[in-house]
Short mmCIF file of N, CA and C in Angstrom, two decimals:
data_model
loop_
_atom_site.label_atom_id
_atom_site.label_comp_id
_atom_site.label_asym_id
_atom_site.label_seq_id
_atom_site.Cartn_x
_atom_site.Cartn_y
_atom_site.Cartn_z
N MET A 1 8.69 -6.09 -13.55
CA MET A 1 7.57 -6.44 -13.23
C MET A 1 7.62 -6.73 -11.60
N PRO A 2 6.69 -6.59 -10.84
CA PRO A 2 6.98 -7.11 -9.59
C PRO A 2 6.57 -8.57 -9.07
N ARG A 3 7.50 -8.90 -8.28
CA ARG A 3 7.76 -10.35 -8.12
C ARG A 3 6.50 -10.81 -7.05
N LEU A 4 6.10 -9.95 -6.59
CA LEU A 4 5.22 -10.37 -5.38
C LEU A 4 3.84 -10.20 -5.88
N PRO A 5 2.72 -11.13 -5.54
CA PRO A 5 1.40 -10.63 -6.04
C PRO A 5 0.72 -9.83 -5.20
N ASP A 6 -0.38 -9.17 -5.73
CA ASP A 6 -1.23 -8.34 -4.99
C ASP A 6 -1.95 -9.04 -3.90
N LEU A 7 -1.80 -8.52 -2.65
CA LEU A 7 -2.64 -9.06 -1.44
C LEU A 7 -4.24 -8.46 -1.38
N ASP A 8 -4.36 -7.75 -1.99
CA ASP A 8 -5.51 -7.07 -1.91
C ASP A 8 -7.04 -8.25 -1.62
N PRO A 9 -7.01 -8.31 -0.35
CA PRO A 9 -8.08 -9.62 -0.41
C PRO A 9 -9.41 -9.68 -1.01
N ALA A 10 -10.09 -8.39 -1.77
CA ALA A 10 -10.99 -8.24 -2.48
C ALA A 10 -10.53 -8.91 -3.84
N ARG A 11 -9.37 -8.87 -4.31
CA ARG A 11 -8.88 -9.27 -5.59
C ARG A 11 -8.27 -10.67 -5.68
N LEU A 12 -8.25 -11.39 -4.40
CA LEU A 12 -7.96 -12.60 -4.28
C LEU A 12 -9.46 -13.55 -5.12
N THR A 13 -8.61 -14.64 -5.68
CA THR A 13 -9.94 -15.96 -5.75
C THR A 13 -10.45 -16.27 -4.55
N THR A 14 -11.61 -16.97 -4.81
CA THR A 14 -12.24 -17.79 -3.52
C THR A 14 -11.16 -18.68 -2.84
N ALA A 15 -10.45 -19.45 -3.87
CA ALA A 15 -9.60 -20.21 -3.24
C ALA A 15 -8.29 -19.59 -2.26
N GLN A 16 -7.80 -18.56 -3.09
CA GLN A 16 -6.83 -17.95 -2.67
C GLN A 16 -7.25 -17.54 -1.34
N LYS A 17 -8.35 -16.75 -1.05
CA LYS A 17 -8.94 -15.87 0.08
C LYS A 17 -9.16 -16.94 1.25
N ALA A 18 -9.62 -18.10 0.92
CA ALA A 18 -9.70 -19.10 1.82
C ALA A 18 -8.66 -19.46 2.54
N VAL A 19 -7.33 -19.62 1.97
CA VAL A 19 -6.15 -20.01 2.26
C VAL A 19 -5.58 -18.57 2.98
N TYR A 20 -5.91 -17.67 2.47
CA TYR A 20 -5.18 -16.23 3.25
C TYR A 20 -5.96 -16.05 4.87
N ASP A 21 -7.36 -16.48 4.70
CA ASP A 21 -7.95 -16.31 5.91
C ASP A 21 -7.52 -17.28 7.28
N ARG A 22 -7.14 -18.71 6.60
CA ARG A 22 -6.66 -19.73 7.28
C ARG A 22 -5.18 -19.10 8.19
N ILE A 23 -4.51 -18.76 6.99
CA ILE A 23 -3.12 -18.36 7.65
C ILE A 23 -3.36 -16.95 8.47
N VAL A 24 -3.97 -16.22 8.34
CA VAL A 24 -4.40 -14.86 9.08
C VAL A 24 -5.02 -15.60 10.34
N ALA A 25 -5.86 -16.33 10.37
CA ALA A 25 -6.66 -17.07 11.91
C ALA A 25 -5.59 -17.66 12.59
N GLY A 26 -4.65 -18.39 12.01
CA GLY A 26 -3.48 -19.21 12.34
C GLY A 26 -2.39 -18.54 13.38
N PRO A 27 -1.48 -19.36 13.83
CA PRO A 27 -0.70 -18.71 14.66
C PRO A 27 0.32 -17.61 14.18
N ARG A 28 0.58 -17.37 12.85
CA ARG A 28 1.39 -16.55 12.04
C ARG A 28 0.36 -14.74 12.41
N GLY A 29 -0.90 -15.09 12.37
CA GLY A 29 -1.77 -13.85 12.51
C GLY A 29 -1.66 -13.05 11.19
N ARG A 30 -0.86 -13.30 10.29
CA ARG A 30 -0.59 -12.26 8.69
C ARG A 30 -0.01 -13.08 7.48
N VAL A 31 -0.04 -12.49 6.61
CA VAL A 31 0.49 -12.86 5.55
C VAL A 31 1.37 -12.44 5.10
N GLU A 32 2.62 -12.73 5.12
CA GLU A 32 3.76 -11.72 4.76
C GLU A 32 4.95 -12.58 4.24
N GLY A 33 6.06 -11.93 3.82
CA GLY A 33 7.10 -13.12 3.29
C GLY A 33 7.11 -13.90 2.35
N PRO A 34 7.11 -15.01 2.19
CA PRO A 34 7.06 -16.02 1.04
C PRO A 34 5.29 -16.24 1.06
N LEU A 35 5.02 -16.11 2.49
CA LEU A 35 3.33 -16.86 2.43
C LEU A 35 2.40 -15.81 1.19
N ARG A 36 3.10 -14.75 0.95
CA ARG A 36 2.31 -13.61 -0.19
C ARG A 36 2.55 -14.50 -1.46
N VAL A 37 3.83 -14.87 -1.87
CA VAL A 37 3.96 -15.70 -3.03
C VAL A 37 3.36 -16.94 -3.14
N TRP A 38 2.96 -17.55 -2.10
CA TRP A 38 2.40 -18.83 -2.08
C TRP A 38 0.68 -18.63 -2.45
N ILE A 39 0.25 -17.74 -2.07
CA ILE A 39 -1.45 -17.41 -2.22
C ILE A 39 -1.46 -17.82 -3.85
N THR A 40 -0.44 -17.35 -4.58
CA THR A 40 -0.87 -17.48 -6.00
C THR A 40 -1.18 -18.52 -6.59
N SER A 41 -0.69 -19.90 -5.50
CA SER A 41 -0.93 -21.16 -5.98
C SER A 41 -1.65 -21.75 -4.65
N PRO A 42 -2.98 -21.69 -4.27
CA PRO A 42 -3.54 -21.87 -3.21
C PRO A 42 -3.52 -23.55 -2.58
N GLU A 43 -3.40 -24.40 -3.42
CA GLU A 43 -3.29 -25.34 -3.09
C GLU A 43 -1.65 -25.78 -2.32
N PHE A 44 -0.76 -25.17 -3.37
CA PHE A 44 0.53 -25.26 -2.58
C PHE A 44 0.71 -24.45 -1.31
N ALA A 45 0.22 -23.12 -1.39
CA ALA A 45 0.04 -22.36 0.12
C ALA A 45 -0.81 -23.12 1.11
N GLU A 46 -1.83 -23.94 0.91
CA GLU A 46 -2.36 -24.69 2.18
C GLU A 46 -1.46 -25.84 2.51
N LYS A 47 -1.16 -26.25 1.66
CA LYS A 47 0.04 -27.67 2.25
C LYS A 47 1.37 -27.08 2.84
N ALA A 48 2.13 -25.95 2.02
CA ALA A 48 3.16 -25.63 2.88
C ALA A 48 3.05 -24.94 3.93
N GLN A 49 1.94 -23.94 4.14
CA GLN A 49 1.72 -23.47 5.67
C GLN A 49 1.22 -24.38 6.51
N ALA A 50 0.80 -25.51 6.28
CA ALA A 50 0.63 -26.16 7.31
C ALA A 50 1.63 -27.28 7.69
N LEU A 51 2.68 -27.18 6.86
CA LEU A 51 3.88 -27.60 7.30
C LEU A 51 4.71 -26.97 8.04
N GLY A 52 4.73 -25.70 7.51
CA GLY A 52 5.44 -24.71 8.37
C GLY A 52 4.61 -24.23 9.45
N THR A 53 3.36 -24.62 9.70
CA THR A 53 2.80 -24.43 11.11
C THR A 53 3.17 -25.45 12.35
N PHE A 54 3.31 -26.47 11.54
CA PHE A 54 4.30 -27.56 12.42
C PHE A 54 5.77 -27.25 13.00
N CYS A 55 6.65 -26.78 11.49
CA CYS A 55 7.83 -26.56 11.86
C CYS A 55 8.06 -25.40 12.80
N ARG A 56 7.46 -24.32 12.73
CA ARG A 56 7.63 -23.71 13.47
C ARG A 56 7.14 -23.63 14.97
N PHE A 57 6.01 -24.06 15.22
CA PHE A 57 5.13 -24.31 16.23
C PHE A 57 4.84 -25.38 17.07
N GLY A 58 5.05 -26.78 16.14
CA GLY A 58 4.44 -27.96 16.76
C GLY A 58 5.68 -28.74 16.80
N SER A 59 7.05 -28.56 16.63
CA SER A 59 7.96 -29.75 16.39
C SER A 59 8.44 -30.13 17.94
N SER A 60 8.90 -31.23 17.94
CA SER A 60 9.58 -31.52 19.22
C SER A 60 10.65 -30.67 19.61
N LEU A 61 11.13 -29.66 18.92
CA LEU A 61 12.48 -29.11 19.30
C LEU A 61 12.00 -27.77 20.24
N PRO A 62 12.50 -27.26 20.95
CA PRO A 62 12.21 -26.13 21.72
C PRO A 62 12.41 -24.59 20.77
N PRO A 63 11.51 -24.08 20.78
CA PRO A 63 11.72 -22.74 19.99
C PRO A 63 12.94 -22.16 19.98
N ARG A 64 13.79 -22.17 21.09
CA ARG A 64 15.60 -22.01 21.05
C ARG A 64 15.87 -22.58 20.07
N LEU A 65 15.70 -23.57 19.68
CA LEU A 65 16.61 -24.74 18.84
C LEU A 65 16.14 -24.85 17.63
N SER A 66 14.94 -24.63 17.46
CA SER A 66 14.25 -24.77 15.91
C SER A 66 14.64 -23.05 15.52
N GLU A 67 14.50 -21.85 16.39
CA GLU A 67 15.09 -20.47 15.75
C GLU A 67 15.95 -20.58 15.35
N LEU A 68 17.36 -21.50 16.15
CA LEU A 68 18.67 -21.57 15.58
C LEU A 68 18.80 -22.24 14.41
N ALA A 69 18.15 -23.35 14.16
CA ALA A 69 18.45 -24.11 13.23
C ALA A 69 17.77 -22.98 11.74
N ILE A 70 16.73 -22.41 11.92
CA ILE A 70 16.38 -21.47 10.62
C ILE A 70 17.06 -20.30 10.39
N ILE A 71 17.73 -19.80 11.65
CA ILE A 71 18.65 -18.73 11.15
C ILE A 71 20.09 -19.54 10.62
N VAL A 72 20.37 -20.56 10.98
CA VAL A 72 21.43 -21.35 10.29
C VAL A 72 20.91 -21.31 8.70
N MET A 73 20.01 -21.64 8.16
CA MET A 73 19.04 -21.90 6.68
C MET A 73 19.29 -20.37 5.98
N GLY A 74 18.73 -19.13 6.84
CA GLY A 74 18.38 -18.02 6.21
C GLY A 74 20.08 -17.61 6.10
N SER A 75 21.24 -17.74 6.82
CA SER A 75 22.27 -17.34 6.68
C SER A 75 22.76 -18.29 5.19
N ALA A 76 22.44 -19.62 5.21
CA ALA A 76 23.42 -20.78 4.44
C ALA A 76 22.54 -19.28 2.78
N TRP A 77 21.57 -19.28 3.22
CA TRP A 77 20.77 -18.75 1.93
C TRP A 77 21.06 -17.05 1.40
N ARG A 78 21.47 -16.82 2.47
CA ARG A 78 21.75 -14.96 2.43
C ARG A 78 20.18 -14.91 2.25
N ALA A 79 18.86 -15.13 2.88
CA ALA A 79 17.92 -14.67 2.86
C ALA A 79 17.54 -13.53 3.77
N GLY A 80 17.35 -12.47 3.14
CA GLY A 80 17.32 -11.26 4.17
C GLY A 80 15.97 -11.56 5.11
N PHE A 81 14.83 -11.40 4.28
CA PHE A 81 13.64 -11.69 4.88
C PHE A 81 13.77 -12.63 6.25
N GLU A 82 14.16 -13.84 5.94
CA GLU A 82 14.39 -14.79 7.03
C GLU A 82 14.97 -14.52 7.99
N TRP A 83 15.83 -13.79 7.52
CA TRP A 83 16.90 -13.21 8.70
C TRP A 83 16.36 -12.20 9.73
N TRP A 84 15.40 -11.50 9.18
CA TRP A 84 15.15 -10.18 9.47
C TRP A 84 13.81 -11.03 10.59
N ALA A 85 13.28 -12.12 10.07
CA ALA A 85 12.17 -12.33 10.77
C ALA A 85 12.55 -13.44 11.93
N HIS A 86 13.46 -14.19 11.70
CA HIS A 86 14.03 -15.15 12.74
C HIS A 86 14.88 -14.59 13.86
N ALA A 87 16.00 -13.85 13.13
CA ALA A 87 17.02 -13.75 14.38
C ALA A 87 16.79 -12.92 15.52
N PRO A 88 15.77 -12.08 15.44
CA PRO A 88 15.14 -11.57 16.67
C PRO A 88 14.52 -12.48 18.04
N LEU A 89 13.80 -13.66 17.00
CA LEU A 89 13.38 -15.07 18.00
C LEU A 89 14.46 -15.67 18.38
N ALA A 90 15.43 -15.89 17.80
CA ALA A 90 16.25 -16.64 18.16
C ALA A 90 17.12 -15.95 19.14
N LYS A 91 17.33 -14.62 19.32
CA LYS A 91 17.51 -13.93 20.54
C LYS A 91 16.70 -14.13 21.87
N GLN A 92 15.51 -14.01 21.18
CA GLN A 92 14.41 -14.05 22.39
C GLN A 92 14.83 -15.67 22.98
N GLY A 93 15.23 -16.48 22.13
CA GLY A 93 14.93 -17.90 22.90
C GLY A 93 16.08 -18.34 23.36
N GLY A 94 17.10 -17.35 23.46
CA GLY A 94 18.13 -17.61 24.18
C GLY A 94 19.45 -17.68 23.69
N ILE A 95 19.49 -17.46 22.41
CA ILE A 95 20.55 -17.60 21.65
C ILE A 95 21.27 -16.41 21.81
N SER A 96 22.52 -16.38 22.03
CA SER A 96 23.73 -15.29 22.33
C SER A 96 23.82 -14.18 21.17
N ASP A 97 24.06 -13.04 21.25
CA ASP A 97 23.93 -12.07 20.57
C ASP A 97 25.22 -12.57 19.55
N SER A 98 26.38 -13.04 20.26
CA SER A 98 27.65 -13.25 19.54
C SER A 98 27.43 -14.52 18.40
N ALA A 99 26.57 -15.43 19.15
CA ALA A 99 26.47 -16.50 18.12
C ALA A 99 25.64 -16.11 17.04
N ILE A 100 24.44 -15.30 17.16
CA ILE A 100 24.05 -14.98 16.20
C ILE A 100 24.75 -14.35 14.99
N GLU A 101 25.45 -13.28 15.48
CA GLU A 101 26.24 -12.52 14.65
C GLU A 101 27.45 -13.70 13.61
N ALA A 102 27.83 -14.39 14.55
CA ALA A 102 29.03 -15.01 13.84
C ALA A 102 28.17 -16.24 12.71
N ILE A 103 26.86 -16.56 13.05
CA ILE A 103 26.15 -17.43 12.26
C ILE A 103 26.01 -16.50 10.52
N ARG A 104 25.57 -15.18 10.93
CA ARG A 104 25.23 -14.10 10.35
C ARG A 104 26.48 -13.71 9.22
N VAL A 105 27.77 -13.72 9.38
CA VAL A 105 29.00 -13.52 8.73
C VAL A 105 29.30 -14.85 8.49
N GLY A 106 28.98 -15.92 8.64
CA GLY A 106 29.37 -17.41 8.10
C GLY A 106 30.74 -17.88 8.64
N LYS A 107 30.71 -17.29 10.42
CA LYS A 107 31.76 -17.70 11.01
C LYS A 107 31.13 -18.89 12.17
N THR A 108 31.96 -19.68 12.64
CA THR A 108 31.53 -20.88 13.57
C THR A 108 31.13 -20.04 14.90
N PRO A 109 29.93 -20.24 15.41
CA PRO A 109 29.72 -19.67 16.87
C PRO A 109 30.13 -20.64 17.67
N THR A 110 30.22 -19.89 18.80
CA THR A 110 30.50 -20.47 20.10
C THR A 110 29.33 -20.47 21.10
N PHE A 111 28.65 -21.65 21.75
CA PHE A 111 27.78 -21.94 22.42
C PHE A 111 28.06 -22.23 23.70
N SER A 112 27.17 -21.98 24.73
CA SER A 112 27.56 -22.39 26.14
C SER A 112 26.50 -23.64 26.28
N ARG A 113 25.51 -24.30 25.55
CA ARG A 113 24.83 -25.37 25.49
C ARG A 113 24.86 -26.38 24.62
N HIS A 114 25.33 -27.73 25.04
CA HIS A 114 25.52 -28.74 24.05
C HIS A 114 24.48 -28.90 23.05
N ASP A 115 23.24 -28.76 23.60
CA ASP A 115 21.98 -29.06 22.20
C ASP A 115 22.25 -27.82 21.47
N GLU A 116 22.68 -26.76 21.47
CA GLU A 116 22.84 -25.71 20.64
C GLU A 116 24.10 -26.10 19.55
N THR A 117 24.84 -26.49 20.21
CA THR A 117 26.17 -26.83 19.36
C THR A 117 25.73 -28.04 18.78
N ALA A 118 25.14 -29.22 18.87
CA ALA A 118 24.64 -30.01 18.25
C ALA A 118 23.74 -29.66 16.79
N VAL A 119 22.87 -28.68 17.01
CA VAL A 119 22.05 -28.40 16.17
C VAL A 119 22.33 -27.59 15.33
N TYR A 120 23.49 -26.68 15.65
CA TYR A 120 24.62 -25.72 14.60
C TYR A 120 25.03 -27.05 13.90
N ALA A 121 26.21 -27.40 14.31
CA ALA A 121 26.95 -28.34 13.62
C ALA A 121 26.10 -29.18 12.66
N PHE A 122 24.98 -29.99 12.96
CA PHE A 122 23.98 -30.60 12.23
C PHE A 122 23.67 -30.01 11.10
N ALA A 123 23.00 -29.00 11.34
CA ALA A 123 22.56 -28.08 10.08
C ALA A 123 23.50 -27.36 9.20
N HIS A 124 24.81 -27.12 10.10
CA HIS A 124 25.71 -26.66 8.91
C HIS A 124 26.47 -27.76 8.17
N GLU A 125 26.84 -28.98 8.81
CA GLU A 125 27.11 -30.13 8.05
C GLU A 125 26.59 -30.23 7.16
N LEU A 126 25.12 -30.36 7.24
CA LEU A 126 24.08 -30.84 6.14
C LEU A 126 23.96 -29.64 4.97
N THR A 127 23.92 -28.73 5.46
CA THR A 127 23.94 -27.66 4.35
C THR A 127 25.07 -27.51 3.41
N HIS A 128 26.18 -27.49 4.10
CA HIS A 128 27.52 -27.31 3.24
C HIS A 128 28.10 -28.71 2.76
N ASN A 129 27.99 -29.87 3.47
CA ASN A 129 28.42 -30.82 2.84
C ASN A 129 27.60 -31.60 2.27
N LYS A 130 26.40 -31.40 2.19
CA LYS A 130 25.11 -32.15 1.71
C LYS A 130 24.71 -33.56 2.57
N ARG A 131 25.69 -33.87 3.80
CA ARG A 131 25.55 -34.94 4.23
C ARG A 131 26.22 -34.75 5.84
N VAL A 132 25.41 -35.55 6.71
CA VAL A 132 26.08 -35.78 7.95
C VAL A 132 27.17 -36.61 8.33
N SER A 133 27.91 -36.41 8.98
CA SER A 133 29.07 -37.43 9.63
C SER A 133 28.52 -38.12 10.71
N GLN A 134 28.92 -39.63 10.80
CA GLN A 134 28.17 -40.10 11.61
C GLN A 134 28.41 -39.65 13.32
N PRO A 135 29.47 -38.82 13.65
CA PRO A 135 29.88 -38.24 15.22
C PRO A 135 28.99 -37.07 14.99
N THR A 136 28.96 -36.32 14.02
CA THR A 136 27.99 -35.10 14.06
C THR A 136 26.16 -35.87 14.36
N TYR A 137 25.95 -36.67 13.47
CA TYR A 137 24.76 -37.62 13.82
C TYR A 137 24.29 -37.73 14.98
N ASP A 138 25.43 -38.77 15.56
CA ASP A 138 25.55 -39.33 17.18
C ASP A 138 25.51 -38.16 18.00
N ALA A 139 25.89 -36.97 18.01
CA ALA A 139 26.06 -36.15 18.67
C ALA A 139 24.74 -35.75 18.99
N ALA A 140 23.90 -35.10 17.81
CA ALA A 140 22.83 -34.78 17.69
C ALA A 140 21.69 -35.64 18.17
N VAL A 141 21.82 -36.96 17.82
CA VAL A 141 20.60 -37.90 18.75
C VAL A 141 20.90 -37.96 20.06
N THR A 142 22.06 -37.93 20.63
CA THR A 142 22.59 -37.88 22.09
C THR A 142 22.02 -36.79 22.60
N ALA A 143 22.03 -35.43 21.97
CA ALA A 143 21.59 -34.31 22.34
C ALA A 143 20.13 -34.12 22.61
N LEU A 144 19.61 -34.06 21.22
CA LEU A 144 18.04 -34.22 21.07
C LEU A 144 17.11 -35.16 21.03
N GLY A 145 17.83 -36.61 20.98
CA GLY A 145 16.89 -37.57 20.77
C GLY A 145 16.31 -37.88 19.28
N GLU A 146 16.17 -39.25 18.34
CA GLU A 146 15.68 -39.12 17.32
C GLU A 146 14.63 -38.50 16.80
N THR A 147 13.40 -38.58 17.47
CA THR A 147 12.60 -37.89 17.26
C THR A 147 12.91 -36.28 16.71
N SER A 148 13.65 -35.82 17.73
CA SER A 148 14.07 -34.09 17.21
C SER A 148 14.65 -34.18 16.22
N VAL A 149 15.69 -35.06 16.13
CA VAL A 149 16.82 -34.90 14.82
C VAL A 149 15.73 -35.15 13.54
N VAL A 150 14.74 -36.02 13.45
CA VAL A 150 13.95 -36.15 12.17
C VAL A 150 13.49 -34.56 11.90
N ASP A 151 12.64 -34.15 13.04
CA ASP A 151 12.09 -32.59 13.20
C ASP A 151 13.06 -31.75 12.57
N LEU A 152 14.28 -31.92 13.33
CA LEU A 152 15.30 -30.75 12.74
C LEU A 152 15.69 -30.98 11.48
N VAL A 153 15.86 -32.03 10.59
CA VAL A 153 15.96 -31.86 9.16
C VAL A 153 14.73 -31.53 8.46
N GLY A 154 13.49 -31.75 8.84
CA GLY A 154 12.33 -31.10 8.55
C GLY A 154 12.21 -29.58 8.67
N ILE A 155 12.74 -28.91 9.49
CA ILE A 155 12.88 -27.82 9.96
C ILE A 155 13.91 -27.13 8.99
N LEU A 156 15.04 -28.02 8.48
CA LEU A 156 16.27 -27.39 7.74
C LEU A 156 15.48 -27.31 6.17
N GLY A 157 14.62 -28.36 5.97
CA GLY A 157 14.46 -28.55 4.42
C GLY A 157 13.37 -27.33 4.50
N TYR A 158 12.43 -27.18 5.16
CA TYR A 158 11.33 -26.23 5.16
C TYR A 158 12.01 -25.10 4.88
N TYR A 159 12.95 -24.74 6.01
CA TYR A 159 13.16 -23.06 5.85
C TYR A 159 14.37 -22.89 4.59
N SER A 160 14.88 -24.34 3.90
CA SER A 160 15.54 -24.03 2.75
C SER A 160 14.75 -23.64 1.55
N MET A 161 13.31 -24.32 1.78
CA MET A 161 12.64 -23.88 0.57
C MET A 161 11.94 -22.48 0.88
N ILE A 162 11.63 -22.14 2.27
CA ILE A 162 11.42 -20.74 2.19
C ILE A 162 12.28 -19.81 1.70
N SER A 163 13.61 -19.86 1.96
CA SER A 163 14.61 -19.17 1.52
C SER A 163 14.87 -19.07 0.17
N MET A 164 14.63 -20.02 -0.49
CA MET A 164 14.77 -20.37 -1.97
C MET A 164 13.45 -19.32 -2.44
N PHE A 165 12.50 -19.34 -1.88
CA PHE A 165 11.43 -18.45 -2.40
C PHE A 165 11.39 -17.23 -2.09
N ILE A 166 12.05 -16.36 -0.89
CA ILE A 166 12.24 -15.29 -0.56
C ILE A 166 13.37 -15.00 -1.60
N ASN A 167 14.41 -15.79 -2.08
CA ASN A 167 15.29 -15.25 -2.89
C ASN A 167 14.98 -15.14 -4.57
N ALA A 168 13.98 -16.06 -4.84
CA ALA A 168 13.56 -16.31 -6.23
C ALA A 168 12.88 -15.15 -6.40
N PHE A 169 11.73 -14.99 -5.63
CA PHE A 169 10.98 -13.81 -5.68
C PHE A 169 11.10 -12.53 -5.48
N GLU A 170 12.47 -12.27 -4.64
CA GLU A 170 13.22 -11.31 -3.97
C GLU A 170 11.99 -10.66 -3.20
N VAL A 171 11.57 -11.31 -2.29
CA VAL A 171 11.05 -10.73 -0.99
C VAL A 171 11.38 -9.75 -0.18
N PRO A 172 10.89 -8.40 -0.09
CA PRO A 172 11.52 -7.46 0.32
C PRO A 172 11.41 -7.45 1.89
N LEU A 173 12.77 -6.72 2.73
CA LEU A 173 12.12 -6.57 4.22
C LEU A 173 11.30 -5.53 4.21
N PRO A 174 10.67 -5.38 5.03
CA PRO A 174 9.83 -4.18 5.75
C PRO A 174 10.36 -2.55 5.33
N PRO A 175 9.80 -1.68 5.01
CA PRO A 175 10.20 -0.50 4.61
C PRO A 175 10.89 0.18 5.69
N GLY A 176 12.41 0.38 5.51
CA GLY A 176 13.40 1.15 6.37
C GLY A 176 14.20 0.16 6.97
N GLU A 177 14.09 -1.19 6.89
CA GLU A 177 15.00 -2.57 7.29
C GLU A 177 16.10 -2.57 6.48
N LYS A 178 17.12 -3.06 6.81
CA LYS A 178 18.63 -3.00 6.25
C LYS A 178 18.70 -4.56 5.75
N ASP A 179 18.92 -4.73 4.90
CA ASP A 179 19.05 -6.31 4.25
C ASP A 179 20.59 -6.65 5.15
N PRO A 180 20.44 -7.58 5.99
CA PRO A 180 21.35 -8.08 7.09
C PRO A 180 22.63 -8.87 6.03
N PHE A 181 22.50 -9.28 4.87
CA PHE A 181 23.26 -9.65 3.91
C PHE A 181 24.14 -8.60 2.92
N ALA A 182 23.61 -7.48 2.79
CA ALA A 182 24.08 -6.75 1.63
C ALA A 182 25.47 -6.28 1.99
N PRO A 183 26.24 -5.99 0.89
CA PRO A 183 27.98 -5.92 0.86
C PRO A 183 27.91 -4.68 1.58
#
């Protein structure tokens, strides 16, 4: 049984179609990946996609750092679709190929910018230790500011949820794309 719902707009309920149309009209421009799953629950979809719009397009972090945080979560969850969608955006934002590859394979990357190091250390520590040490927290606040650290935790939580949906519903990569976490 397929885990992704049918997204034929003609077969969506009125509530599903309304959310579908809002997503397509927004900055994403399309309904793909986990958003396809969310359409099944239009009220959830509406709230989750609104939070996602903030996390991706409106947070106080520059795209370079938010995309870095997103790929850390994609790697931690081994969520292929997430990685496929965001690793190119991290590169486009200025994260080095070597850092992106290190994150993908679970190694500690080297960064040339202090704020990138702070985002990675905070995200990695929170994800793997379920806590953030005082020195890591202090370094993040120094590099980013308190508001951005709050936004960073929000991004990490949101993209952890996204990755859970990708994995639970086996959201596929586009045809012809290889899973970056396949053995």
